[in-house]
Amino acid sequence: GYYVIRMGKNAAASLNINSPKFIDYANSEYRSDFMDFFITSKCSFNFGTANGFFAIPIIFNKVIVNIMVPIGAGSQSNKNQTTFFPDHYSNIKKRNLTIEEIASEKLAFALHENEYKVKSVTLKLDKNLLKELAGEVIDIIEKKNNENSDLQKKFWENYLKCLKKYYPIEIWSQYQREINS
């Protein structure tokens, strides 16, 4: 029963999704800054990346699913935010890396494709997993499922422990300077 509205500005190409519940607003003649705010104020939740638009759903206290790369930039700054990391598939080990392995390979703050290529790692987003995640978010919104806060707490504790183990605080500061330049 939900509509999917593709947001964005200056999208390179239209998406040809044959569904009456899909709107490619990013390529619509009706796209405007005002409409970006209006649509976001009325939406149930937002899937996206931590770009400039990310702040708009926060303003309206919307549920946010944030797809985060690099993983070192992950945060839980909003109680309505879920951070999702793409799989880091090792072409050498033939499996997805754990957070500890990503950190130990010095990929937690990797911003450039070449940094992953050198380590023979491919970033992957599983469409079925994204659909499943959307379903879980809808269940939470419709109060059909309670979030497992203990599991979330354990994840974020492990996440911070791994990053602190492999990265001195200076790397975190350097990363912030690089993304802000």
Short mmCIF file of N, CA and C in Angstrom, two decimals:
data_model
loop_
_atom_site.label_atom_id
_atom_site.label_comp_id
_atom_site.label_asym_id
_atom_site.label_seq_id
_atom_site.Cartn_x
_atom_site.Cartn_y
_atom_site.Cartn_z
N GLY A 1 0.79 -1.21 0.00
CA GLY A 1 0.00 0.00 0.00
C GLY A 1 0.83 1.27 0.00
N TYR A 2 2.14 1.15 0.04
CA TYR A 2 3.01 2.34 0.06
C TYR A 2 3.42 2.72 -1.36
N TYR A 3 3.61 4.02 -1.54
CA TYR A 3 4.21 4.52 -2.77
C TYR A 3 5.70 4.68 -2.55
N VAL A 4 6.48 4.51 -3.61
CA VAL A 4 7.92 4.77 -3.58
C VAL A 4 8.14 6.00 -4.44
N ILE A 5 8.74 7.01 -3.84
CA ILE A 5 9.03 8.25 -4.56
C ILE A 5 10.54 8.43 -4.60
N ARG A 6 11.08 8.40 -5.79
CA ARG A 6 12.53 8.61 -5.95
C ARG A 6 12.80 10.10 -5.88
N MET A 7 13.54 10.49 -4.86
CA MET A 7 13.88 11.90 -4.66
C MET A 7 15.24 12.17 -5.30
N GLY A 8 15.60 13.42 -5.36
CA GLY A 8 16.92 13.78 -5.88
C GLY A 8 16.84 14.98 -6.79
N LYS A 9 17.99 15.45 -7.14
CA LYS A 9 18.11 16.61 -8.01
C LYS A 9 19.17 16.29 -9.06
N ASN A 10 18.90 16.62 -10.29
CA ASN A 10 19.84 16.37 -11.39
C ASN A 10 20.19 14.90 -11.52
N ALA A 11 19.20 14.02 -11.40
CA ALA A 11 19.43 12.59 -11.57
C ALA A 11 19.88 12.32 -13.01
N ALA A 12 20.88 11.50 -13.16
CA ALA A 12 21.48 11.24 -14.47
C ALA A 12 20.49 10.62 -15.45
N ALA A 13 19.70 9.68 -14.97
CA ALA A 13 18.77 8.99 -15.87
C ALA A 13 17.49 8.65 -15.14
N SER A 14 16.43 8.52 -15.91
CA SER A 14 15.16 8.09 -15.34
C SER A 14 15.23 6.60 -15.02
N LEU A 15 14.45 6.20 -14.03
CA LEU A 15 14.32 4.78 -13.72
C LEU A 15 13.02 4.29 -14.36
N ASN A 16 13.12 3.25 -15.13
CA ASN A 16 11.94 2.68 -15.78
C ASN A 16 11.41 1.53 -14.95
N ILE A 17 10.65 1.86 -13.93
CA ILE A 17 10.05 0.86 -13.06
C ILE A 17 8.56 0.87 -13.37
N ASN A 18 8.07 -0.26 -13.82
CA ASN A 18 6.68 -0.36 -14.26
C ASN A 18 5.79 -0.72 -13.07
N SER A 19 5.43 0.31 -12.30
CA SER A 19 4.55 0.12 -11.16
C SER A 19 3.75 1.40 -10.96
N PRO A 20 2.46 1.27 -10.73
CA PRO A 20 1.65 2.47 -10.47
C PRO A 20 1.99 3.12 -9.13
N LYS A 21 2.77 2.44 -8.30
CA LYS A 21 3.13 2.97 -6.98
C LYS A 21 4.56 3.51 -6.95
N PHE A 22 5.17 3.68 -8.13
CA PHE A 22 6.51 4.25 -8.21
C PHE A 22 6.44 5.59 -8.93
N ILE A 23 7.03 6.62 -8.32
CA ILE A 23 7.08 7.96 -8.92
C ILE A 23 8.54 8.39 -9.01
N ASP A 24 9.00 8.66 -10.23
CA ASP A 24 10.37 9.15 -10.44
C ASP A 24 10.36 10.67 -10.34
N TYR A 25 10.13 11.15 -9.14
CA TYR A 25 10.04 12.58 -8.86
C TYR A 25 11.35 13.30 -9.19
N ALA A 26 12.48 12.62 -9.05
CA ALA A 26 13.78 13.24 -9.32
C ALA A 26 13.87 13.76 -10.75
N ASN A 27 13.13 13.15 -11.66
CA ASN A 27 13.13 13.58 -13.06
C ASN A 27 11.79 14.20 -13.47
N SER A 28 11.03 14.64 -12.50
CA SER A 28 9.70 15.20 -12.77
C SER A 28 9.79 16.69 -13.05
N GLU A 29 8.90 17.17 -13.88
CA GLU A 29 8.81 18.61 -14.12
C GLU A 29 8.32 19.35 -12.88
N TYR A 30 7.77 18.63 -11.91
CA TYR A 30 7.23 19.23 -10.69
C TYR A 30 8.26 19.31 -9.56
N ARG A 31 9.46 18.79 -9.79
CA ARG A 31 10.50 18.79 -8.76
C ARG A 31 10.90 20.22 -8.43
N SER A 32 10.92 20.52 -7.13
CA SER A 32 11.37 21.83 -6.66
C SER A 32 11.84 21.68 -5.22
N ASP A 33 12.57 22.67 -4.73
CA ASP A 33 13.03 22.63 -3.35
C ASP A 33 11.84 22.61 -2.39
N PHE A 34 10.82 23.40 -2.68
CA PHE A 34 9.63 23.41 -1.82
C PHE A 34 8.98 22.02 -1.78
N MET A 35 8.83 21.39 -2.95
CA MET A 35 8.19 20.07 -3.01
C MET A 35 9.04 19.03 -2.28
N ASP A 36 10.38 19.17 -2.32
CA ASP A 36 11.24 18.25 -1.56
C ASP A 36 10.84 18.26 -0.08
N PHE A 37 10.66 19.46 0.46
CA PHE A 37 10.27 19.59 1.87
C PHE A 37 8.85 19.08 2.09
N PHE A 38 7.94 19.43 1.19
CA PHE A 38 6.55 19.02 1.35
C PHE A 38 6.41 17.49 1.32
N ILE A 39 6.99 16.86 0.32
CA ILE A 39 6.90 15.40 0.20
C ILE A 39 7.51 14.73 1.43
N THR A 40 8.67 15.21 1.85
CA THR A 40 9.33 14.62 3.01
C THR A 40 8.49 14.80 4.27
N SER A 41 7.82 15.91 4.40
CA SER A 41 6.98 16.15 5.59
C SER A 41 5.81 15.18 5.65
N LYS A 42 5.40 14.64 4.50
CA LYS A 42 4.24 13.75 4.43
C LYS A 42 4.63 12.27 4.34
N CYS A 43 5.90 11.96 4.09
CA CYS A 43 6.30 10.56 3.87
C CYS A 43 6.27 9.76 5.17
N SER A 44 6.23 8.44 5.03
CA SER A 44 6.26 7.55 6.20
C SER A 44 7.69 7.30 6.66
N PHE A 45 8.60 7.15 5.71
CA PHE A 45 10.01 6.94 6.04
C PHE A 45 10.86 7.27 4.83
N ASN A 46 12.18 7.32 5.06
CA ASN A 46 13.12 7.70 4.02
C ASN A 46 14.26 6.70 3.95
N PHE A 47 14.53 6.19 2.75
CA PHE A 47 15.69 5.36 2.47
C PHE A 47 16.68 6.24 1.73
N GLY A 48 17.94 6.23 2.11
CA GLY A 48 18.89 7.03 1.36
C GLY A 48 20.27 6.99 1.94
N THR A 49 21.09 7.90 1.45
CA THR A 49 22.46 8.02 1.92
C THR A 49 22.60 9.32 2.70
N ALA A 50 23.69 9.45 3.41
CA ALA A 50 23.91 10.66 4.23
C ALA A 50 24.40 11.80 3.36
N ASN A 51 23.51 12.31 2.54
CA ASN A 51 23.84 13.47 1.72
C ASN A 51 23.10 14.67 2.27
N GLY A 52 23.07 15.76 1.54
CA GLY A 52 22.40 16.96 2.02
C GLY A 52 20.93 16.76 2.29
N PHE A 53 20.26 15.94 1.48
CA PHE A 53 18.83 15.69 1.65
C PHE A 53 18.53 15.00 2.97
N PHE A 54 19.49 14.26 3.47
CA PHE A 54 19.34 13.47 4.70
C PHE A 54 18.83 14.31 5.87
N ALA A 55 19.18 15.58 5.90
CA ALA A 55 18.76 16.45 7.01
C ALA A 55 17.27 16.74 6.99
N ILE A 56 16.64 16.71 5.83
CA ILE A 56 15.22 17.06 5.74
C ILE A 56 14.34 16.06 6.52
N PRO A 57 14.51 14.73 6.32
CA PRO A 57 13.68 13.82 7.13
C PRO A 57 13.93 13.95 8.63
N ILE A 58 15.14 14.31 9.02
CA ILE A 58 15.45 14.52 10.44
C ILE A 58 14.61 15.68 10.99
N ILE A 59 14.52 16.75 10.22
CA ILE A 59 13.74 17.92 10.64
C ILE A 59 12.29 17.52 10.94
N PHE A 60 11.74 16.63 10.11
CA PHE A 60 10.34 16.23 10.27
C PHE A 60 10.17 14.97 11.13
N ASN A 61 11.25 14.57 11.80
CA ASN A 61 11.21 13.42 12.72
C ASN A 61 10.70 12.15 12.04
N LYS A 62 11.17 11.90 10.81
CA LYS A 62 10.78 10.73 10.05
C LYS A 62 11.73 9.57 10.31
N VAL A 63 11.23 8.38 10.12
CA VAL A 63 12.08 7.19 10.21
C VAL A 63 13.02 7.21 9.01
N ILE A 64 14.30 6.97 9.28
CA ILE A 64 15.33 7.05 8.25
C ILE A 64 16.10 5.74 8.19
N VAL A 65 16.28 5.23 6.98
CA VAL A 65 17.20 4.11 6.75
C VAL A 65 18.36 4.70 5.97
N ASN A 66 19.51 4.77 6.61
CA ASN A 66 20.68 5.41 6.03
C ASN A 66 21.65 4.34 5.52
N ILE A 67 21.87 4.32 4.22
CA ILE A 67 22.84 3.40 3.62
C ILE A 67 24.19 4.11 3.66
N MET A 68 25.10 3.60 4.47
CA MET A 68 26.32 4.32 4.81
C MET A 68 27.58 3.70 4.20
N VAL A 69 28.32 4.50 3.45
CA VAL A 69 29.66 4.17 2.99
C VAL A 69 30.45 5.46 3.11
N PRO A 70 31.60 5.43 3.74
CA PRO A 70 32.27 4.30 4.36
C PRO A 70 31.65 3.99 5.72
N ILE A 71 31.90 2.78 6.20
CA ILE A 71 31.25 2.36 7.45
C ILE A 71 31.74 3.17 8.64
N GLY A 72 32.93 3.74 8.56
CA GLY A 72 33.47 4.53 9.66
C GLY A 72 32.68 5.81 9.91
N ALA A 73 31.88 6.19 8.93
CA ALA A 73 31.07 7.40 9.06
C ALA A 73 29.72 7.10 9.71
N GLY A 74 29.47 5.85 10.04
CA GLY A 74 28.19 5.46 10.61
C GLY A 74 27.93 6.10 11.95
N SER A 75 26.67 6.38 12.18
CA SER A 75 26.29 6.94 13.47
C SER A 75 24.82 6.65 13.71
N GLN A 76 24.43 6.84 14.92
CA GLN A 76 23.05 6.68 15.34
C GLN A 76 22.66 7.99 15.99
N SER A 77 22.52 9.03 15.17
CA SER A 77 22.31 10.38 15.71
C SER A 77 20.85 10.70 15.98
N ASN A 78 19.97 9.78 15.62
CA ASN A 78 18.55 10.04 15.71
C ASN A 78 17.86 8.75 16.12
N LYS A 79 16.94 8.81 17.07
CA LYS A 79 16.27 7.58 17.53
C LYS A 79 15.46 6.91 16.41
N ASN A 80 15.12 7.66 15.39
CA ASN A 80 14.35 7.12 14.26
C ASN A 80 15.24 6.69 13.10
N GLN A 81 16.54 6.62 13.33
CA GLN A 81 17.48 6.30 12.27
C GLN A 81 17.98 4.87 12.39
N THR A 82 18.03 4.19 11.26
CA THR A 82 18.67 2.89 11.16
C THR A 82 19.79 3.03 10.14
N THR A 83 20.99 2.63 10.52
CA THR A 83 22.11 2.70 9.59
C THR A 83 22.36 1.32 9.02
N PHE A 84 22.52 1.26 7.72
CA PHE A 84 22.70 0.01 7.00
C PHE A 84 23.99 0.10 6.20
N PHE A 85 24.85 -0.89 6.35
CA PHE A 85 26.12 -0.90 5.63
C PHE A 85 26.08 -1.92 4.50
N PRO A 86 26.54 -1.56 3.31
CA PRO A 86 26.62 -2.56 2.24
C PRO A 86 27.59 -3.67 2.64
N ASP A 87 27.37 -4.84 2.07
CA ASP A 87 28.31 -5.94 2.28
C ASP A 87 29.65 -5.57 1.67
N HIS A 88 30.71 -5.92 2.37
CA HIS A 88 32.07 -5.76 1.88
C HIS A 88 32.56 -7.16 1.52
N TYR A 89 32.41 -7.52 0.24
CA TYR A 89 32.72 -8.87 -0.20
C TYR A 89 34.20 -8.97 -0.57
N SER A 90 34.90 -9.90 0.09
CA SER A 90 36.32 -10.13 -0.20
C SER A 90 36.42 -11.15 -1.33
N ASN A 91 37.01 -10.71 -2.44
CA ASN A 91 37.21 -11.60 -3.58
C ASN A 91 38.30 -12.63 -3.28
N ILE A 92 39.12 -12.37 -2.26
CA ILE A 92 40.17 -13.30 -1.85
C ILE A 92 39.60 -14.37 -0.92
N LYS A 93 38.84 -13.93 0.09
CA LYS A 93 38.27 -14.86 1.08
C LYS A 93 36.96 -15.49 0.61
N LYS A 94 36.39 -14.94 -0.47
CA LYS A 94 35.13 -15.44 -1.05
C LYS A 94 33.98 -15.38 -0.06
N ARG A 95 33.91 -14.29 0.69
CA ARG A 95 32.82 -14.08 1.66
C ARG A 95 32.80 -12.62 2.07
N ASN A 96 31.71 -12.25 2.74
CA ASN A 96 31.60 -10.90 3.28
C ASN A 96 32.50 -10.75 4.49
N LEU A 97 33.10 -9.58 4.62
CA LEU A 97 33.97 -9.29 5.75
C LEU A 97 33.15 -8.86 6.97
N THR A 98 33.67 -9.14 8.14
CA THR A 98 33.06 -8.66 9.38
C THR A 98 33.49 -7.21 9.58
N ILE A 99 32.86 -6.54 10.52
CA ILE A 99 33.24 -5.16 10.83
C ILE A 99 34.70 -5.12 11.28
N GLU A 100 35.10 -6.07 12.09
CA GLU A 100 36.50 -6.09 12.55
C GLU A 100 37.45 -6.25 11.36
N GLU A 101 37.11 -7.11 10.40
CA GLU A 101 37.98 -7.30 9.23
C GLU A 101 38.02 -6.05 8.36
N ILE A 102 36.89 -5.38 8.21
CA ILE A 102 36.85 -4.14 7.43
C ILE A 102 37.77 -3.11 8.08
N ALA A 103 37.68 -3.00 9.40
CA ALA A 103 38.53 -2.04 10.12
C ALA A 103 40.00 -2.44 10.02
N SER A 104 40.31 -3.74 10.20
CA SER A 104 41.71 -4.18 10.17
C SER A 104 42.33 -4.04 8.78
N GLU A 105 41.50 -4.10 7.74
CA GLU A 105 41.98 -3.90 6.36
C GLU A 105 42.09 -2.42 6.01
N LYS A 106 41.79 -1.56 6.98
CA LYS A 106 41.85 -0.10 6.81
C LYS A 106 40.88 0.39 5.73
N LEU A 107 39.69 -0.22 5.70
CA LEU A 107 38.66 0.17 4.74
C LEU A 107 37.49 0.91 5.41
N ALA A 108 37.52 1.06 6.72
CA ALA A 108 36.39 1.67 7.42
C ALA A 108 36.17 3.13 7.02
N PHE A 109 37.22 3.81 6.58
CA PHE A 109 37.09 5.20 6.16
C PHE A 109 37.44 5.39 4.69
N ALA A 110 37.43 4.30 3.93
CA ALA A 110 37.79 4.37 2.51
C ALA A 110 36.71 5.13 1.73
N LEU A 111 37.14 6.18 1.05
CA LEU A 111 36.22 7.02 0.29
C LEU A 111 36.29 6.78 -1.22
N HIS A 112 37.35 6.14 -1.67
CA HIS A 112 37.58 6.03 -3.10
C HIS A 112 37.57 4.57 -3.56
N GLU A 113 37.01 4.35 -4.71
CA GLU A 113 36.87 3.01 -5.28
C GLU A 113 38.20 2.27 -5.33
N ASN A 114 39.27 2.97 -5.64
CA ASN A 114 40.59 2.34 -5.74
C ASN A 114 41.03 1.70 -4.43
N GLU A 115 40.65 2.29 -3.29
CA GLU A 115 41.03 1.73 -1.99
C GLU A 115 40.43 0.33 -1.80
N TYR A 116 39.24 0.11 -2.33
CA TYR A 116 38.60 -1.21 -2.24
C TYR A 116 39.22 -2.17 -3.25
N LYS A 117 39.52 -1.67 -4.45
CA LYS A 117 40.13 -2.52 -5.49
C LYS A 117 41.47 -3.08 -5.04
N VAL A 118 42.28 -2.23 -4.41
CA VAL A 118 43.60 -2.66 -3.94
C VAL A 118 43.48 -3.84 -2.96
N LYS A 119 42.43 -3.83 -2.16
CA LYS A 119 42.22 -4.90 -1.17
C LYS A 119 41.34 -6.03 -1.71
N SER A 120 40.99 -5.97 -3.01
CA SER A 120 40.11 -6.96 -3.66
C SER A 120 38.78 -7.11 -2.94
N VAL A 121 38.19 -5.95 -2.61
CA VAL A 121 36.90 -5.93 -1.92
C VAL A 121 35.88 -5.22 -2.81
N THR A 122 34.70 -5.80 -2.90
CA THR A 122 33.61 -5.24 -3.69
C THR A 122 32.46 -4.90 -2.75
N LEU A 123 31.90 -3.71 -2.89
CA LEU A 123 30.74 -3.32 -2.10
C LEU A 123 29.49 -3.82 -2.81
N LYS A 124 28.60 -4.46 -2.04
CA LYS A 124 27.39 -5.04 -2.63
C LYS A 124 26.17 -4.67 -1.80
N LEU A 125 25.10 -4.31 -2.51
CA LEU A 125 23.80 -4.09 -1.88
C LEU A 125 22.85 -5.15 -2.43
N ASP A 126 22.37 -6.00 -1.58
CA ASP A 126 21.45 -7.07 -1.97
C ASP A 126 20.03 -6.50 -2.03
N LYS A 127 19.42 -6.51 -3.23
CA LYS A 127 18.08 -5.97 -3.41
C LYS A 127 17.07 -6.65 -2.50
N ASN A 128 17.20 -7.97 -2.33
CA ASN A 128 16.25 -8.69 -1.48
C ASN A 128 16.40 -8.25 -0.02
N LEU A 129 17.64 -8.00 0.40
CA LEU A 129 17.87 -7.55 1.77
C LEU A 129 17.29 -6.15 1.97
N LEU A 130 17.40 -5.29 0.95
CA LEU A 130 16.82 -3.95 1.05
C LEU A 130 15.29 -4.04 1.14
N LYS A 131 14.70 -4.95 0.38
CA LYS A 131 13.24 -5.15 0.46
C LYS A 131 12.85 -5.64 1.85
N GLU A 132 13.63 -6.57 2.38
CA GLU A 132 13.37 -7.10 3.72
C GLU A 132 13.48 -5.99 4.77
N LEU A 133 14.51 -5.15 4.63
CA LEU A 133 14.70 -4.04 5.55
C LEU A 133 13.53 -3.06 5.47
N ALA A 134 13.06 -2.78 4.26
CA ALA A 134 11.90 -1.90 4.09
C ALA A 134 10.68 -2.51 4.79
N GLY A 135 10.51 -3.83 4.66
CA GLY A 135 9.40 -4.50 5.34
C GLY A 135 9.49 -4.39 6.85
N GLU A 136 10.71 -4.51 7.38
CA GLU A 136 10.91 -4.37 8.83
C GLU A 136 10.59 -2.95 9.29
N VAL A 137 10.99 -1.96 8.50
CA VAL A 137 10.71 -0.57 8.84
C VAL A 137 9.20 -0.33 8.84
N ILE A 138 8.50 -0.87 7.85
CA ILE A 138 7.05 -0.73 7.79
C ILE A 138 6.41 -1.39 9.01
N ASP A 139 6.90 -2.57 9.40
CA ASP A 139 6.38 -3.23 10.60
C ASP A 139 6.57 -2.37 11.85
N ILE A 140 7.73 -1.72 11.95
CA ILE A 140 8.00 -0.85 13.10
C ILE A 140 7.05 0.35 13.08
N ILE A 141 6.89 0.96 11.91
CA ILE A 141 6.01 2.13 11.77
C ILE A 141 4.56 1.75 12.14
N GLU A 142 4.14 0.58 11.68
CA GLU A 142 2.77 0.14 11.92
C GLU A 142 2.63 -0.59 13.26
N LYS A 143 3.70 -0.56 14.06
CA LYS A 143 3.72 -1.15 15.41
C LYS A 143 3.45 -2.66 15.43
N LYS A 144 3.86 -3.35 14.35
CA LYS A 144 3.71 -4.80 14.30
C LYS A 144 4.94 -5.51 14.84
N ASN A 145 6.00 -4.75 15.06
CA ASN A 145 7.26 -5.35 15.49
C ASN A 145 8.01 -4.34 16.35
N ASN A 146 8.55 -4.80 17.44
CA ASN A 146 9.37 -3.92 18.29
C ASN A 146 10.83 -4.07 17.89
N GLU A 147 11.54 -2.94 17.87
CA GLU A 147 12.97 -3.00 17.59
C GLU A 147 13.69 -3.75 18.70
N ASN A 148 14.70 -4.50 18.32
CA ASN A 148 15.49 -5.22 19.30
C ASN A 148 16.61 -4.30 19.77
N SER A 149 16.33 -3.49 20.78
CA SER A 149 17.29 -2.48 21.22
C SER A 149 18.55 -3.10 21.81
N ASP A 150 18.44 -4.28 22.44
CA ASP A 150 19.64 -4.94 22.98
C ASP A 150 20.58 -5.34 21.85
N LEU A 151 20.04 -5.85 20.76
CA LEU A 151 20.85 -6.23 19.61
C LEU A 151 21.51 -5.00 18.98
N GLN A 152 20.74 -3.91 18.88
CA GLN A 152 21.29 -2.66 18.35
C GLN A 152 22.42 -2.14 19.24
N LYS A 153 22.21 -2.17 20.54
CA LYS A 153 23.22 -1.70 21.49
C LYS A 153 24.49 -2.53 21.35
N LYS A 154 24.35 -3.84 21.25
CA LYS A 154 25.51 -4.73 21.11
C LYS A 154 26.26 -4.44 19.80
N PHE A 155 25.50 -4.22 18.72
CA PHE A 155 26.14 -3.91 17.43
C PHE A 155 26.98 -2.64 17.54
N TRP A 156 26.39 -1.55 18.07
CA TRP A 156 27.10 -0.26 18.13
C TRP A 156 28.30 -0.32 19.06
N GLU A 157 28.22 -1.11 20.13
CA GLU A 157 29.37 -1.28 21.02
C GLU A 157 30.51 -1.97 20.28
N ASN A 158 30.19 -3.04 19.54
CA ASN A 158 31.20 -3.77 18.76
C ASN A 158 31.78 -2.89 17.65
N TYR A 159 30.93 -2.15 17.00
CA TYR A 159 31.33 -1.23 15.93
C TYR A 159 32.38 -0.24 16.45
N LEU A 160 32.07 0.45 17.54
CA LEU A 160 32.99 1.44 18.10
C LEU A 160 34.28 0.79 18.60
N LYS A 161 34.16 -0.38 19.20
CA LYS A 161 35.35 -1.10 19.69
C LYS A 161 36.30 -1.41 18.53
N CYS A 162 35.76 -1.89 17.42
CA CYS A 162 36.60 -2.23 16.25
C CYS A 162 37.25 -1.00 15.66
N LEU A 163 36.49 0.09 15.52
CA LEU A 163 37.07 1.30 14.94
C LEU A 163 38.16 1.87 15.84
N LYS A 164 37.92 1.90 17.14
CA LYS A 164 38.92 2.43 18.07
C LYS A 164 40.18 1.57 18.10
N LYS A 165 40.01 0.27 17.90
CA LYS A 165 41.14 -0.65 17.92
C LYS A 165 42.09 -0.41 16.74
N TYR A 166 41.56 -0.12 15.57
CA TYR A 166 42.38 -0.02 14.36
C TYR A 166 42.63 1.40 13.86
N TYR A 167 41.94 2.39 14.43
CA TYR A 167 42.09 3.76 13.96
C TYR A 167 42.33 4.69 15.12
N PRO A 168 43.46 5.41 15.10
CA PRO A 168 43.65 6.46 16.12
C PRO A 168 42.68 7.61 15.82
N ILE A 169 42.40 8.41 16.80
CA ILE A 169 41.46 9.52 16.67
C ILE A 169 41.86 10.48 15.55
N GLU A 170 43.15 10.57 15.24
CA GLU A 170 43.62 11.46 14.17
C GLU A 170 43.03 11.05 12.81
N ILE A 171 42.84 9.76 12.58
CA ILE A 171 42.26 9.28 11.31
C ILE A 171 40.82 9.76 11.21
N TRP A 172 40.09 9.71 12.29
CA TRP A 172 38.70 10.16 12.28
C TRP A 172 38.64 11.64 11.92
N SER A 173 39.56 12.43 12.49
CA SER A 173 39.60 13.86 12.21
C SER A 173 39.98 14.11 10.75
N GLN A 174 40.96 13.35 10.25
CA GLN A 174 41.39 13.49 8.86
C GLN A 174 40.24 13.17 7.91
N TYR A 175 39.47 12.12 8.24
CA TYR A 175 38.32 11.74 7.41
C TYR A 175 37.33 12.91 7.37
N GLN A 176 37.02 13.50 8.52
CA GLN A 176 36.09 14.62 8.57
C GLN A 176 36.57 15.79 7.71
N ARG A 177 37.88 16.08 7.75
CA ARG A 177 38.42 17.17 6.93
C ARG A 177 38.28 16.84 5.45
N GLU A 178 38.54 15.59 5.06
CA GLU A 178 38.49 15.21 3.65
C GLU A 178 37.06 15.30 3.09
N ILE A 179 36.07 14.84 3.85
CA ILE A 179 34.70 14.90 3.32
C ILE A 179 34.15 16.31 3.32
N ASN A 180 34.71 17.18 4.16
CA ASN A 180 34.24 18.57 4.20
C ASN A 180 34.94 19.47 3.19
N SER A 181 35.97 18.94 2.52
CA SER A 181 36.69 19.79 1.55
C SER A 181 36.15 19.64 0.14
#
